PDB file of C-alpha atoms in Angstrom:
ATOM      1  CA  UNK X  20      19.860 149.663  34.036  1.00 56.00           C
ATOM      2  CA  UNK X  21      21.762 148.022  37.071  1.00 60.00           C
ATOM      3  CA  UNK X  22      20.327 145.440  39.621  1.00 61.00           C
ATOM      4  CA  UNK X  23      21.484 142.956  42.251  1.00 66.00           C
ATOM      5  CA  UNK X  24      19.152 139.999  42.265  1.00 68.00           C
ATOM      6  CA  UNK X  25      19.297 136.814  44.473  1.00 70.00           C
ATOM      7  CA  UNK X  26      19.348 133.835  42.197  1.00 73.00           C
ATOM      8  CA  UNK X  27      15.642 132.754  42.733  1.00 77.00           C
ATOM      9  CA  UNK X  28      14.690 136.356  41.395  1.00 80.00           C
ATOM     10  CA  UNK X  29      17.066 136.077  38.452  1.00 80.00           C
ATOM     11  CA  UNK X  30      15.384 132.986  37.161  1.00 80.00           C
ATOM     12  CA  UNK X  31      12.243 134.617  37.563  1.00 86.00           C
ATOM     13  CA  UNK X  32      13.199 137.921  35.694  1.00 86.00           C
ATOM     14  CA  UNK X  33      14.861 135.799  32.815  1.00 86.00           C
ATOM     15  CA  UNK X  34      11.646 133.719  32.436  1.00 85.00           C
ATOM     16  CA  UNK X  35       9.598 136.718  32.477  1.00 88.00           C
ATOM     17  CA  UNK X  36      11.784 138.506  29.714  1.00 87.00           C
ATOM     18  CA  UNK X  37      11.613 135.010  27.728  1.00 85.00           C
ATOM     19  CA  UNK X  38       7.807 134.669  28.080  1.00 85.00           C
ATOM     20  CA  UNK X  39       7.113 138.159  27.193  1.00 87.00           C
ATOM     21  CA  UNK X  40       8.880 137.784  23.951  1.00 84.00           C
ATOM     22  CA  UNK X  41       6.142 135.355  22.899  1.00 81.00           C
ATOM     23  CA  UNK X  42       3.341 138.198  22.904  1.00 80.00           C
ATOM     24  CA  UNK X  43       5.456 141.581  22.285  1.00 87.00           C
ATOM     25  CA  UNK X  44       8.707 142.665  20.840  1.00 90.00           C
ATOM     26  CA  UNK X  45      11.803 141.855  22.509  1.00 91.00           C
ATOM     27  CA  UNK X  46      14.626 144.691  23.458  1.00 92.00           C
ATOM     28  CA  UNK X  47      16.488 143.830  20.348  1.00 93.00           C
ATOM     29  CA  UNK X  48      13.334 143.750  18.108  1.00 92.00           C
ATOM     30  CA  UNK X  49      12.563 147.451  19.596  1.00 93.00           C
ATOM     31  CA  UNK X  50      15.953 148.425  19.045  1.00 93.00           C
ATOM     32  CA  UNK X  51      16.248 146.833  15.602  1.00 94.00           C
ATOM     33  CA  UNK X  52      19.617 145.299  16.386  1.00 95.00           C
ATOM     34  CA  UNK X  53      20.686 141.945  17.655  1.00 95.00           C
ATOM     35  CA  UNK X  54      22.298 142.443  21.242  1.00 96.00           C
ATOM     36  CA  UNK X  55      25.051 140.721  22.976  1.00 96.00           C
ATOM     37  CA  UNK X  56      24.746 138.963  26.548  1.00 95.00           C
ATOM     38  CA  UNK X  57      27.909 138.294  28.347  1.00 95.00           C
ATOM     39  CA  UNK X  58      28.329 136.762  31.793  1.00 94.00           C
ATOM     40  CA  UNK X  59      31.118 136.183  34.205  1.00 92.00           C
ATOM     41  CA  UNK X  60      31.573 134.910  37.557  1.00 88.00           C
ATOM     42  CA  UNK X  61      33.934 136.246  40.409  1.00 85.00           C
ATOM     43  CA  UNK X  62      35.764 133.353  41.899  1.00 82.00           C
ATOM     44  CA  UNK X  63      36.628 135.504  45.178  1.00 80.00           C
ATOM     45  CA  UNK X  64      34.217 137.257  47.588  1.00 78.00           C
ATOM     46  CA  UNK X  65      31.603 138.614  47.106  1.00 78.00           C
ATOM     47  CA  UNK X  66      31.142 135.689  44.416  1.00 79.00           C
ATOM     48  CA  UNK X  67      28.854 137.356  42.328  1.00 85.00           C
ATOM     49  CA  UNK X  68      27.813 136.358  38.686  1.00 87.00           C
ATOM     50  CA  UNK X  69      27.462 139.295  36.331  1.00 91.00           C
ATOM     51  CA  UNK X  70      25.308 139.222  33.413  1.00 93.00           C
ATOM     52  CA  UNK X  71      25.950 142.380  30.854  1.00 95.00           C
ATOM     53  CA  UNK X  72      23.341 143.073  27.767  1.00 95.00           C
ATOM     54  CA  UNK X  73      25.295 145.573  25.339  1.00 96.00           C
ATOM     55  CA  UNK X  74      25.411 146.794  21.717  1.00 94.00           C
ATOM     56  CA  UNK X  75      28.491 148.099  20.180  1.00 92.00           C
ATOM     57  CA  UNK X  76      27.847 151.535  21.754  1.00 92.00           C
ATOM     58  CA  UNK X  77      26.691 150.984  25.256  1.00 93.00           C
ATOM     59  CA  UNK X  78      25.880 148.447  28.151  1.00 94.00           C
ATOM     60  CA  UNK X  79      21.972 148.648  28.550  1.00 94.00           C
ATOM     61  CA  UNK X  80      21.537 145.977  31.444  1.00 92.00           C
ATOM     62  CA  UNK X  81      23.890 144.816  34.299  1.00 91.00           C
ATOM     63  CA  UNK X  82      22.780 142.354  36.506  1.00 89.00           C
ATOM     64  CA  UNK X  83      24.718 141.143  39.593  1.00 87.00           C
ATOM     65  CA  UNK X  84      23.663 137.970  41.242  1.00 85.00           C
ATOM     66  CA  UNK X  85      24.593 138.379  44.703  1.00 81.00           C
ATOM     67  CA  UNK X  86      24.248 134.406  46.149  1.00 72.00           C
ATOM     68  CA  UNK X  87      26.398 133.171  43.277  1.00 65.00           C
ATOM     69  CA  UNK X  88      28.695 130.974  45.691  1.00 70.00           C
ATOM     70  CA  UNK X  89      26.329 128.058  46.117  1.00 74.00           C
ATOM     71  CA  UNK X  90      25.417 127.355  42.684  1.00 78.00           C
ATOM     72  CA  UNK X  91      27.286 125.390  39.707  1.00 80.00           C
ATOM     73  CA  UNK X  92      28.156 127.378  36.854  1.00 83.00           C
ATOM     74  CA  UNK X  93      25.675 125.175  34.673  1.00 84.00           C
ATOM     75  CA  UNK X  94      22.720 127.328  36.372  1.00 84.00           C
ATOM     76  CA  UNK X  95      24.336 130.546  35.440  1.00 87.00           C
ATOM     77  CA  UNK X  96      24.895 129.187  31.728  1.00 90.00           C
ATOM     78  CA  UNK X  97      21.463 128.223  31.254  1.00 87.00           C
ATOM     79  CA  UNK X  98      20.490 131.801  32.707  1.00 89.00           C
ATOM     80  CA  UNK X  99      22.791 133.238  30.029  1.00 92.00           C
ATOM     81  CA  UNK X 100      21.309 131.239  27.168  1.00 91.00           C
ATOM     82  CA  UNK X 101      18.124 132.237  28.346  1.00 89.00           C
ATOM     83  CA  UNK X 102      18.748 135.916  28.602  1.00 93.00           C
ATOM     84  CA  UNK X 103      20.423 135.702  25.361  1.00 93.00           C
ATOM     85  CA  UNK X 104      16.789 134.666  23.773  1.00 91.00           C
ATOM     86  CA  UNK X 105      14.829 136.849  25.747  1.00 91.00           C
ATOM     87  CA  UNK X 106      16.679 140.074  25.032  1.00 94.00           C
ATOM     88  CA  UNK X 107      16.767 138.892  21.341  1.00 93.00           C
ATOM     89  CA  UNK X 108      13.522 137.373  20.561  1.00 89.00           C
ATOM     90  CA  UNK X 109      12.968 136.845  16.980  1.00 86.00           C
ATOM     91  CA  UNK X 110      16.225 138.161  16.207  1.00 92.00           C
ATOM     92  CA  UNK X 111      18.003 135.243  17.914  1.00 91.00           C
ATOM     93  CA  UNK X 112      20.558 133.570  15.913  1.00 92.00           C
ATOM     94  CA  UNK X 113      20.910 129.810  15.280  1.00 90.00           C
ATOM     95  CA  UNK X 114      24.295 129.829  17.253  1.00 92.00           C
ATOM     96  CA  UNK X 115      22.660 131.325  20.224  1.00 91.00           C
ATOM     97  CA  UNK X 116      19.723 128.523  19.923  1.00 88.00           C
ATOM     98  CA  UNK X 117      22.545 125.787  19.497  1.00 89.00           C
ATOM     99  CA  UNK X 118      23.885 126.927  22.802  1.00 89.00           C
ATOM    100  CA  UNK X 119      20.681 126.808  24.714  1.00 87.00           C
ATOM    101  CA  UNK X 120      19.919 123.276  23.202  1.00 85.00           C
ATOM    102  CA  UNK X 121      23.199 121.914  24.370  1.00 88.00           C
ATOM    103  CA  UNK X 122      22.994 123.632  27.686  1.00 85.00           C
ATOM    104  CA  UNK X 123      19.661 122.117  28.311  1.00 80.00           C
ATOM    105  CA  UNK X 124      20.300 118.710  26.512  1.00 78.00           C
ATOM    106  CA  UNK X 125      17.392 116.467  26.948  1.00 75.00           C
ATOM    107  CA  UNK X 126      15.315 118.683  29.266  1.00 77.00           C
ATOM    108  CA  UNK X 127      12.229 120.410  27.908  1.00 79.00           C
ATOM    109  CA  UNK X 128      13.175 124.037  26.964  1.00 79.00           C
ATOM    110  CA  UNK X 129       9.459 125.239  26.784  1.00 84.00           C
ATOM    111  CA  UNK X 130       6.077 123.686  26.759  1.00 87.00           C
ATOM    112  CA  UNK X 131       3.339 125.429  24.817  1.00 89.00           C
ATOM    113  CA  UNK X 132       0.571 126.879  27.373  1.00 85.00           C
ATOM    114  CA  UNK X 133      -2.284 126.363  24.703  1.00 88.00           C
ATOM    115  CA  UNK X 134      -1.891 122.920  23.657  1.00 92.00           C
ATOM    116  CA  UNK X 135       0.993 121.296  26.184  1.00 91.00           C
ATOM    117  CA  UNK X 136       3.440 120.544  23.305  1.00 92.00           C
ATOM    118  CA  UNK X 137       6.912 120.378  24.442  1.00 89.00           C
ATOM    119  CA  UNK X 138       9.795 121.977  22.362  1.00 86.00           C
ATOM    120  CA  UNK X 139      13.570 121.333  22.902  1.00 81.00           C
ATOM    121  CA  UNK X 140      14.393 124.544  20.982  1.00 82.00           C
ATOM    122  CA  UNK X 141      13.418 128.151  21.045  1.00 84.00           C
ATOM    123  CA  UNK X 142      13.025 128.795  17.189  1.00 85.00           C
ATOM    124  CA  UNK X 143      10.827 125.629  16.885  1.00 86.00           C
ATOM    125  CA  UNK X 144       8.615 126.923  20.203  1.00 86.00           C
ATOM    126  CA  UNK X 145       8.572 130.401  18.845  1.00 85.00           C
ATOM    127  CA  UNK X 146       7.411 129.326  15.270  1.00 86.00           C
ATOM    128  CA  UNK X 147       4.699 127.214  16.950  1.00 90.00           C
ATOM    129  CA  UNK X 148       3.226 129.823  18.734  1.00 85.00           C
ATOM    130  CA  UNK X 149       3.278 132.230  15.428  1.00 83.00           C
ATOM    131  CA  UNK X 150       1.664 129.343  13.326  1.00 88.00           C
ATOM    132  CA  UNK X 151      -0.353 127.090  15.293  1.00 88.00           C
ATOM    133  CA  UNK X 152      -1.938 129.242  17.558  1.00 85.00           C
ATOM    134  CA  UNK X 153      -1.779 132.678  15.359  1.00 75.00           C
ATOM    135  CA  UNK X 154      -4.248 135.174  17.242  1.00 70.00           C
ATOM    136  CA  UNK X 155      -4.655 133.008  20.393  1.00 67.00           C
ATOM    137  CA  UNK X 156      -3.822 135.028  23.503  1.00 52.00           C
ATOM    138  CA  UNK X 157      -2.317 133.448  26.499  1.00 49.00           C
ATOM    139  CA  UNK X 158      -5.538 134.427  28.562  1.00 45.00           C
ATOM    140  CA  UNK X 159      -7.491 132.066  26.476  1.00 44.00           C
ATOM    141  CA  UNK X 160      -5.190 129.235  27.367  1.00 44.00           C
ATOM    142  CA  UNK X 161      -5.478 129.657  31.211  1.00 43.00           C
TER     143      UNK X 161
END
């Protein structure tokens, strides 16, 4: 899949992927293998940021962010960290979570929609959902 997205839509798309992982298997879980996510930013026109999701055999997703010129690298690095978590879900490595923790620093990574607890890391948040709210749906929380 190839897509051109504005930064706003990239953020919405990546957050939707991470949120879907809370209740359904991630792309990596469905493929039964860990996926790699790379990103690069073009320093000359058209100033795109490019994300690629792949395994050893093929590139599965390529996203080109079209308005990359006006944003700091930190925005795209955070998107990269979230995309790694979103496509891998429960198969996220501790190294990937550590990258996300360092990029988000003291910011809340995710807030539980059921009880409002704040978490600084994906595995803590994911574990909380599976243990503290097992069987509860997001619809019940709304």
